[in-house]
CSV table of C-alpha atoms in Angstrom, one decimal:
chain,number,residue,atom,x,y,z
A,24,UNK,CA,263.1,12.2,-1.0
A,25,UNK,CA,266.4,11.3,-1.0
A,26,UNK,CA,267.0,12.5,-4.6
A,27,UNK,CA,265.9,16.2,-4.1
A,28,UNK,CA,269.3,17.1,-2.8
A,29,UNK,CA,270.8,15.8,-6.4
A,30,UNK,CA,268.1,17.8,-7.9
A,31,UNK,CA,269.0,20.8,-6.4
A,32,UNK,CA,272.8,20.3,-7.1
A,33,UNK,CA,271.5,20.5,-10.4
A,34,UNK,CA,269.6,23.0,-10.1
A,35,UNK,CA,272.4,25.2,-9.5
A,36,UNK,CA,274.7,23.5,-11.8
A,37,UNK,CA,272.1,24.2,-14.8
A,38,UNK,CA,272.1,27.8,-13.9
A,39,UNK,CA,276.0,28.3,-13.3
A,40,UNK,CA,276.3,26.4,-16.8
A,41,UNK,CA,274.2,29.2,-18.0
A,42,UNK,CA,274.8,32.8,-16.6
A,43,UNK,CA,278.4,32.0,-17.3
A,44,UNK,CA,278.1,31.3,-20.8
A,45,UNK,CA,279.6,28.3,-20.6
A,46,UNK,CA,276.3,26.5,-22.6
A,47,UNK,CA,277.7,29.0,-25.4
A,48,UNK,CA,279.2,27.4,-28.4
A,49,UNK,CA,280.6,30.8,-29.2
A,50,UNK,CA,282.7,30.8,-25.7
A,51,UNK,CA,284.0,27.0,-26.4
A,52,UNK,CA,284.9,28.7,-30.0
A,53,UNK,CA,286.7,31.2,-28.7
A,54,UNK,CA,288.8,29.1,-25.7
A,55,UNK,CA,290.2,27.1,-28.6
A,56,UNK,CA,290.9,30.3,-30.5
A,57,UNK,CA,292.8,31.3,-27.5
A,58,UNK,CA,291.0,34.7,-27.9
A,59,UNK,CA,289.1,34.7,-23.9
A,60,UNK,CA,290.4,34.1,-20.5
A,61,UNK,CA,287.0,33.2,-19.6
A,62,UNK,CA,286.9,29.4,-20.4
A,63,UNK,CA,290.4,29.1,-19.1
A,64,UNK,CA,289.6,30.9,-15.6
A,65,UNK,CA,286.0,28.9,-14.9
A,66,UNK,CA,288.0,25.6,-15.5
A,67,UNK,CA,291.1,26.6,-13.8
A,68,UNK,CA,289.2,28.1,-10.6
A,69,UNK,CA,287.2,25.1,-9.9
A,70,UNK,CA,290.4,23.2,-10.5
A,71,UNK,CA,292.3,24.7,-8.3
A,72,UNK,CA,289.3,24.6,-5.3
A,73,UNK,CA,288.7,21.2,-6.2
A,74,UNK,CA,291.9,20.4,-5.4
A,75,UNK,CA,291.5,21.9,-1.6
A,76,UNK,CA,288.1,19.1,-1.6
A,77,UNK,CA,290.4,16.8,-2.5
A,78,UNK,CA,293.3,17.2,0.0
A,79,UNK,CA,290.1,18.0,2.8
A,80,UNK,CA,288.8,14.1,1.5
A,81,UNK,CA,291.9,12.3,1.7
A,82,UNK,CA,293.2,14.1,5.1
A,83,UNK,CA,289.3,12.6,6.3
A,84,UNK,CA,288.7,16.3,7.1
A,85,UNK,CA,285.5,16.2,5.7
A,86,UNK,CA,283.5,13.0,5.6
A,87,UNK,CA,280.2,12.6,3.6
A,88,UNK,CA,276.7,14.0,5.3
A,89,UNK,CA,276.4,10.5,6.5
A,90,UNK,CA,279.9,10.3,8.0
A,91,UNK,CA,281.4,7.9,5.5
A,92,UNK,CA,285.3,8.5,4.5
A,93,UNK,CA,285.0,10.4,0.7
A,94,UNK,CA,287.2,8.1,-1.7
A,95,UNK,CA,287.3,9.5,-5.3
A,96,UNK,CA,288.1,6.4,-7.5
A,97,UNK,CA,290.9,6.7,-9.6
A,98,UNK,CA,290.9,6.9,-13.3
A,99,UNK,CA,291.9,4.2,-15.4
A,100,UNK,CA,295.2,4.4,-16.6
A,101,UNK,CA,296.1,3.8,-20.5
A,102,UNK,CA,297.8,6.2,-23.1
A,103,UNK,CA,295.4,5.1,-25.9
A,104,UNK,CA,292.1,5.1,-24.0
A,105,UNK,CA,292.8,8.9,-22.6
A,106,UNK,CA,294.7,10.1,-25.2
A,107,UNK,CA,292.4,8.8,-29.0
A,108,UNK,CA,288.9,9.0,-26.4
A,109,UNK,CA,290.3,12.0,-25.4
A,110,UNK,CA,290.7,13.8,-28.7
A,111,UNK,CA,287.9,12.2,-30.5
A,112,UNK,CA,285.8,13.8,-27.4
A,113,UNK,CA,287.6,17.2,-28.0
A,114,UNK,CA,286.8,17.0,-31.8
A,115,UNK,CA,283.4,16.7,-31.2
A,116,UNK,CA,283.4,19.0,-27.9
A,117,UNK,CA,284.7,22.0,-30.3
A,118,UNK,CA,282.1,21.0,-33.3
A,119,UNK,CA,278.8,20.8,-31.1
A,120,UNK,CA,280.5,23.2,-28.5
A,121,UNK,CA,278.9,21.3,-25.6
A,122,UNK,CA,280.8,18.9,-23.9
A,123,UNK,CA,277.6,16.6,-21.9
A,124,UNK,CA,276.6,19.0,-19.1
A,125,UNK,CA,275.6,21.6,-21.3
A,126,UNK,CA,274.1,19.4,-24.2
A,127,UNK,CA,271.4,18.5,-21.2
A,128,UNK,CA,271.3,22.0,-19.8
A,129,UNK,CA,270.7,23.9,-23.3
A,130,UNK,CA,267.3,21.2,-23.6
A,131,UNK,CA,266.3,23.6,-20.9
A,132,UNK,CA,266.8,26.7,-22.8
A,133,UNK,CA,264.4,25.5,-25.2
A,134,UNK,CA,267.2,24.1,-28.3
A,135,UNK,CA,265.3,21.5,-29.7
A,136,UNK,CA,268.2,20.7,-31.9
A,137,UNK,CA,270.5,19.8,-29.1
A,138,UNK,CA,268.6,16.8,-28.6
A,139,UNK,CA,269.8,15.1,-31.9
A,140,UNK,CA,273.4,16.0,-30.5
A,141,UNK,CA,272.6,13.8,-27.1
A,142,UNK,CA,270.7,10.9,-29.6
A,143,UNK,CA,274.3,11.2,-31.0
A,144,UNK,CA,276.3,11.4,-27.6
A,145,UNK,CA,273.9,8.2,-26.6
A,146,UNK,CA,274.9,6.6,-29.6
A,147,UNK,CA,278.0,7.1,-29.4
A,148,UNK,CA,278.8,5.6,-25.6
A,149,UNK,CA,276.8,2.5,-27.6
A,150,UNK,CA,279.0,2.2,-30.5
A,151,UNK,CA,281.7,2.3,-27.9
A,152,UNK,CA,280.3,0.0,-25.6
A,153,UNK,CA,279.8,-2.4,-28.8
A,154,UNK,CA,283.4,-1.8,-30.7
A,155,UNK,CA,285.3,-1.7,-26.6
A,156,UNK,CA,287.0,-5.1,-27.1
A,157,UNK,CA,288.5,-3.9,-30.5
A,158,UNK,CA,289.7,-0.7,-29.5
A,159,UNK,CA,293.2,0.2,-27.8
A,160,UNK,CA,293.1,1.0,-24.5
B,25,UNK,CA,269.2,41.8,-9.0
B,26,UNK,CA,271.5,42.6,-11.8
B,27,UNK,CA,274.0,41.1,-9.8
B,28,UNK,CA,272.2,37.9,-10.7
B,29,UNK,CA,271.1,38.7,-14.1
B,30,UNK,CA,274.5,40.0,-15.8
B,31,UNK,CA,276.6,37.7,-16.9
B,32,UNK,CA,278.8,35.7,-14.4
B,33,UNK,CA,282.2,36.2,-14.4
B,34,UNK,CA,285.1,33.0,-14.3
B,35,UNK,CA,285.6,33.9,-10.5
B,36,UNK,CA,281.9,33.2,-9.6
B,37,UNK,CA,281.5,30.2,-12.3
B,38,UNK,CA,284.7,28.4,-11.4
B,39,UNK,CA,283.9,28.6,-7.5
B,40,UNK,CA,280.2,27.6,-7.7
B,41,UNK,CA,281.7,24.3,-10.4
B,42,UNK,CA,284.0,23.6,-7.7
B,43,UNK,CA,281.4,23.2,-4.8
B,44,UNK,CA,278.9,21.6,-7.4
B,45,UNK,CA,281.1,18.8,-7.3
B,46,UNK,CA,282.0,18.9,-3.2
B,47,UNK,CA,278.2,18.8,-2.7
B,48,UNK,CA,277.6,15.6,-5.1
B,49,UNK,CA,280.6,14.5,-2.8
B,50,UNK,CA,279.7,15.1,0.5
B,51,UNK,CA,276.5,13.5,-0.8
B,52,UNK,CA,277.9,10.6,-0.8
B,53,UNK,CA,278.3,10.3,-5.2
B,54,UNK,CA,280.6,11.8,-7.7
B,55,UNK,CA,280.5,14.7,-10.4
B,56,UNK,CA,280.5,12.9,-13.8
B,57,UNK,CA,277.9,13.6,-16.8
B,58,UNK,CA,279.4,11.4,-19.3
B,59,UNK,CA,278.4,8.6,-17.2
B,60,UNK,CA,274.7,9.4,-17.8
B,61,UNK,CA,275.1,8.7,-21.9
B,62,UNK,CA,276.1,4.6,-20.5
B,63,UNK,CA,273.0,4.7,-17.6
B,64,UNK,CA,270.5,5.9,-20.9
B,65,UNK,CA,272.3,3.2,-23.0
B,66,UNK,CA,271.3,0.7,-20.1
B,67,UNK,CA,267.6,2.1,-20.0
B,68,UNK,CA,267.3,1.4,-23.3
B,69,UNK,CA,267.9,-2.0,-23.7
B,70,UNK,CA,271.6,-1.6,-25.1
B,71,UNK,CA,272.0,-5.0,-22.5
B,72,UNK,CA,270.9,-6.9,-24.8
B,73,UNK,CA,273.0,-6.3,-27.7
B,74,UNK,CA,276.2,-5.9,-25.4
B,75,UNK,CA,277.2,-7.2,-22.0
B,76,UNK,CA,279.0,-3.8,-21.1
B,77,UNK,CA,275.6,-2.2,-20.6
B,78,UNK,CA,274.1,-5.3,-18.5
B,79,UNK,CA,274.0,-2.9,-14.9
B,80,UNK,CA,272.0,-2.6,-12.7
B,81,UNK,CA,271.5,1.3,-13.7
B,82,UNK,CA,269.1,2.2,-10.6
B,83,UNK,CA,272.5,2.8,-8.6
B,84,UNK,CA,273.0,5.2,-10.9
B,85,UNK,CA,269.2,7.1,-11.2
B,86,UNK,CA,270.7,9.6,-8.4
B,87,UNK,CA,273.0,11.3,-11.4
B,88,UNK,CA,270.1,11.3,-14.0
B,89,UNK,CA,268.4,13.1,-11.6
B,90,UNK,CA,271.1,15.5,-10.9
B,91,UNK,CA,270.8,15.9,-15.0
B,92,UNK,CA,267.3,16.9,-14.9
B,93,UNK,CA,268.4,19.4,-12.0
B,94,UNK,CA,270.5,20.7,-14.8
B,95,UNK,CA,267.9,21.0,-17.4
B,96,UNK,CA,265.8,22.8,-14.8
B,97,UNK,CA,268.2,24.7,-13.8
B,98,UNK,CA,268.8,25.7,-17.8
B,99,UNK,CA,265.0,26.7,-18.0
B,100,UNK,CA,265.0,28.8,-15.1
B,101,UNK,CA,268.3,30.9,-16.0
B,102,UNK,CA,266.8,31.2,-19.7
B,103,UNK,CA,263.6,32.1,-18.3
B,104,UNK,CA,263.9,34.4,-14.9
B,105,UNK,CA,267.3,35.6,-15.0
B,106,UNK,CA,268.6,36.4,-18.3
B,107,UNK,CA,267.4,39.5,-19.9
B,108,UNK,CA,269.7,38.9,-22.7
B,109,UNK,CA,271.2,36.3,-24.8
B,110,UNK,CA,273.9,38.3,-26.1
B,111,UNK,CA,277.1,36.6,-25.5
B,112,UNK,CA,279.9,39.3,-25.0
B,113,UNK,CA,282.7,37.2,-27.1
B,114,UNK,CA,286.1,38.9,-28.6
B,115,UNK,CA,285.4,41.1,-31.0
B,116,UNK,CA,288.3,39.3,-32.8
B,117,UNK,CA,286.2,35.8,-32.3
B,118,UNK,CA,283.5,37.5,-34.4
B,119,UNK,CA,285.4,38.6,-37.5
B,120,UNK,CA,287.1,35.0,-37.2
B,121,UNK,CA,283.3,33.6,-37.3
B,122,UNK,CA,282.4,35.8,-39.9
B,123,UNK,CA,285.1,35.1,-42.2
B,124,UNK,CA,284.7,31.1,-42.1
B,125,UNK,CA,281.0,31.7,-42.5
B,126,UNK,CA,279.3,32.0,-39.2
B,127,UNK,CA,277.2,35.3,-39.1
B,128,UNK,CA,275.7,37.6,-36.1
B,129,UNK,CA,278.4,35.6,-33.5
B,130,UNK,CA,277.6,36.4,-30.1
B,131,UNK,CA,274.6,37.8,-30.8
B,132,UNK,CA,272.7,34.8,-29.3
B,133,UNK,CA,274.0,32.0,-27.4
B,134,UNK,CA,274.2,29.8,-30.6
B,135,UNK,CA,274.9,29.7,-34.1
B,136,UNK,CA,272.1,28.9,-36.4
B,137,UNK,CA,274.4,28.1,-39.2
B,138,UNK,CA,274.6,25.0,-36.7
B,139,UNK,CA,271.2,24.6,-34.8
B,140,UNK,CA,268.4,26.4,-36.4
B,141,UNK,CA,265.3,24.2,-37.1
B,142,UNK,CA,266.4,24.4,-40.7
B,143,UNK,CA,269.4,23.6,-40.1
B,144,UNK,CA,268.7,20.2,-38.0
B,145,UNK,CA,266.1,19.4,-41.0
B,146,UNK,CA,268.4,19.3,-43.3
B,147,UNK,CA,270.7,16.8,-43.9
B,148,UNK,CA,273.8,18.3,-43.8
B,149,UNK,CA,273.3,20.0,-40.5
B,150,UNK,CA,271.6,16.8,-39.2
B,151,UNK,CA,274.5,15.2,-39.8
B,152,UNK,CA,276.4,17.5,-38.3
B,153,UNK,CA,274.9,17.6,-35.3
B,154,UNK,CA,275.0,13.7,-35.1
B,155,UNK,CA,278.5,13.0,-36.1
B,156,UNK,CA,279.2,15.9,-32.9
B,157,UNK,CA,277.5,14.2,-30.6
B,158,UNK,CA,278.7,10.4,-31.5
B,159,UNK,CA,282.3,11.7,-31.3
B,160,UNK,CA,281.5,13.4,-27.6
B,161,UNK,CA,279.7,10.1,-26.9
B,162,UNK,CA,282.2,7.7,-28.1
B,163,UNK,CA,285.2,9.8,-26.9
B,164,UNK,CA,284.0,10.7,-23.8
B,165,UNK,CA,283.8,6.9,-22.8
B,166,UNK,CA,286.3,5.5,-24.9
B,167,UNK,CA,288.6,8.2,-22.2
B,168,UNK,CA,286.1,7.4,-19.2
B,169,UNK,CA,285.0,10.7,-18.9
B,170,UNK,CA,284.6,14.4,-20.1
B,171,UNK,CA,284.9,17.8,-18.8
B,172,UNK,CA,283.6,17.3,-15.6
B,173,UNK,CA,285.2,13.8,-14.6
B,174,UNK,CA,288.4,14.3,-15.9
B,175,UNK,CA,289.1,18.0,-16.3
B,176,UNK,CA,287.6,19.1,-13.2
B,177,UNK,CA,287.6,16.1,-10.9
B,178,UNK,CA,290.4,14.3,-12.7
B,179,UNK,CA,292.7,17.5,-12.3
B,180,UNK,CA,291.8,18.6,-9.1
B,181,UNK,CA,292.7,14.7,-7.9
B,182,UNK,CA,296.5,15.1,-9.6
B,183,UNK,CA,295.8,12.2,-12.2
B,184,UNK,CA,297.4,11.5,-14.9
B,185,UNK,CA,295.2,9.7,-16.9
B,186,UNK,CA,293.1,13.1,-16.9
B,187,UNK,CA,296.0,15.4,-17.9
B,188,UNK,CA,296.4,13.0,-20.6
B,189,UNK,CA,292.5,12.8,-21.8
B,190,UNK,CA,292.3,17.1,-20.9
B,191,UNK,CA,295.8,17.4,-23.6
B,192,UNK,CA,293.5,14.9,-26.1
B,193,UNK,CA,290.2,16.9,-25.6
B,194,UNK,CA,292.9,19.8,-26.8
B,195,UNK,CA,294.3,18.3,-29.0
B,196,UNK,CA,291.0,17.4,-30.3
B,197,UNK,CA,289.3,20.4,-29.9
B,198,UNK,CA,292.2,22.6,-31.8
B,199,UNK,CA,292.0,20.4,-34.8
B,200,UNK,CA,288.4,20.7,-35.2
B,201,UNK,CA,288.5,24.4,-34.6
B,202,UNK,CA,291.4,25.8,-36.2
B,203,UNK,CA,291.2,23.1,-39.6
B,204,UNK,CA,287.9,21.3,-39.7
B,205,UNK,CA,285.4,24.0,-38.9
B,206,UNK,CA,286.7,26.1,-41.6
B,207,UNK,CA,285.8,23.7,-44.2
B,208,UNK,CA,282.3,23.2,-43.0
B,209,UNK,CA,280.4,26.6,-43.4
């Protein structure tokens, strides 16, 4: 039972993922083509709220549902890890025009070719897993 | 009703992302999907083969659930609240399309120059949708996250290591659009 409240956040996050398009390669198409607001104002929105949970988490103003202090780890840093991961993810991001999130959510809407774009995606975290000690980070 | 069923606009999306993530949160977890592609790694026996993946990956069941909130979620907004599919893109976006070989853009919520049936069966377009999947795999935790770890949590957290990754997904994601897609259609 204590896994229905994840479902649920799903839930909505599968249906926000949706009714705003953003499951669309079309609208990940046209962000890179500069040619939409759209992409640009859902990212930079939740951004910009997320950063008022983040000052609420670190002031302790709001503490989890079982009153535990909220810590959000840190990133690792590295120029090569963020910067080649990073655009090797956007190259493929801007090909399947899914970034993970949506790949799941569009098995939903019924694309039963998606699912040899998360075989890939699984893949992929594998090949990384297995090449890690070779690679910069 | 139609409130629901139009199209939502950036200033309902961005908000309802945004409290996705306070939710997972105040739940006590994080709001990362990349993570998942490691945990399925796991599950399948990629332990074996490579230490990295030796985890203990129940810890992590609570986010493969949230995933399969997310499918669900998928199904019902395709199901119940979408009377169309038609994606209302640039009109400019569309003549681009057209002119590198992408028909009818917009006119559903994907291209099936990319993921028709046919197109998965053959093996060009299997391929493609392969290679697109192992770069977002491999990228995603070669950088140690995606979209929503490091460009919406990452961001919103003032970290650098995400502005860097969110310029390479750009970087990344210009390249492939502007000079790689061209070639491919």
């Amino acid at each position: 039972m204590k896994y229905i409240k994840f479902f649920l956040v799903g839930i909505l996050f599968g249906i926000v993922m949706s009714k705003a398009e953003i499951i669309s390669w079309y609208r990940i198409y046209e962000m890179f083509k500069f040619q939409s607001f759209h992409m640009y104002g859902i990212i930079g929105s939740a951004v910009l709220l997320g950063m008022i949970s983040m000052f609420l988490f670190r002031k302790k103003m709001v503490k989890t549902f079982e009153g535990n202090e909220i810590h959000v780890p840190p990133k690792k840093s590295g120029l090569y890890r963020n910067l080649l991961g990073g655009i090797l993810f956007g190259l493929g991001w801007a090909l399947a025009g899914a970034c993970p999130g949506p790949m799941f959510v569009l098995i939903g809407k019924g694309v039963v070719s998606i699912l040899v774009v998360i075989f890939g995606a699984t893949l992929g975290a594998f090949l990384y897993g297995y090449f890690k000690d070779k690679l910069p980070h | 009703m139609e409130f629901i069923t139009q199209p939502w606009a950036w200033y309902v999306a961005g908000p309802i992302i945004a409290l996705v993530m306070f939710l997972l949160y105040y739940f006590g977890e994080r709001f990362g999907v990349s993570s998942n592609l490691e945990t399925l790694c796991s599950i399948g026996g990629a332990g074996r083969f490579v230490d990295y993946f030796k985890i203990d990956w129940k810890q992590n069941s609570w986010n493969l659930i949230f995933v399969a909130g997310g499918i669900t979620g998928g199904f019902i907004a395709s199901q119940w609240l979408s009377p169309t599919d038609v994606v209302a893109i640039n009109p400019q976006t569309i003549q681009d399309l057209a002119d590198i070989g992408i028909q009818n853009a917009g006119a559903t919520y994907l291209p099936e120059e990319i993921f028709s049936i046919e197109t998965m069966l053959s093996l060009k377009g299997f391929l493609i949708l392969l290679i697109a999947g192992i770069m977002v795999g491999f990228g995603a935790r070669w950088a140690g996250g995606c979209t929503s770890g490091h460009a919406i949590v990452g961001l919103s957290n003032l970290e650098l290591p995400s502005l860097i990754a969110v310029i390479g997904f750009f970087i990344g994601g210009l390249i492939m659009t502007w000079f790689i897609l061209p070639l491919l259609f």
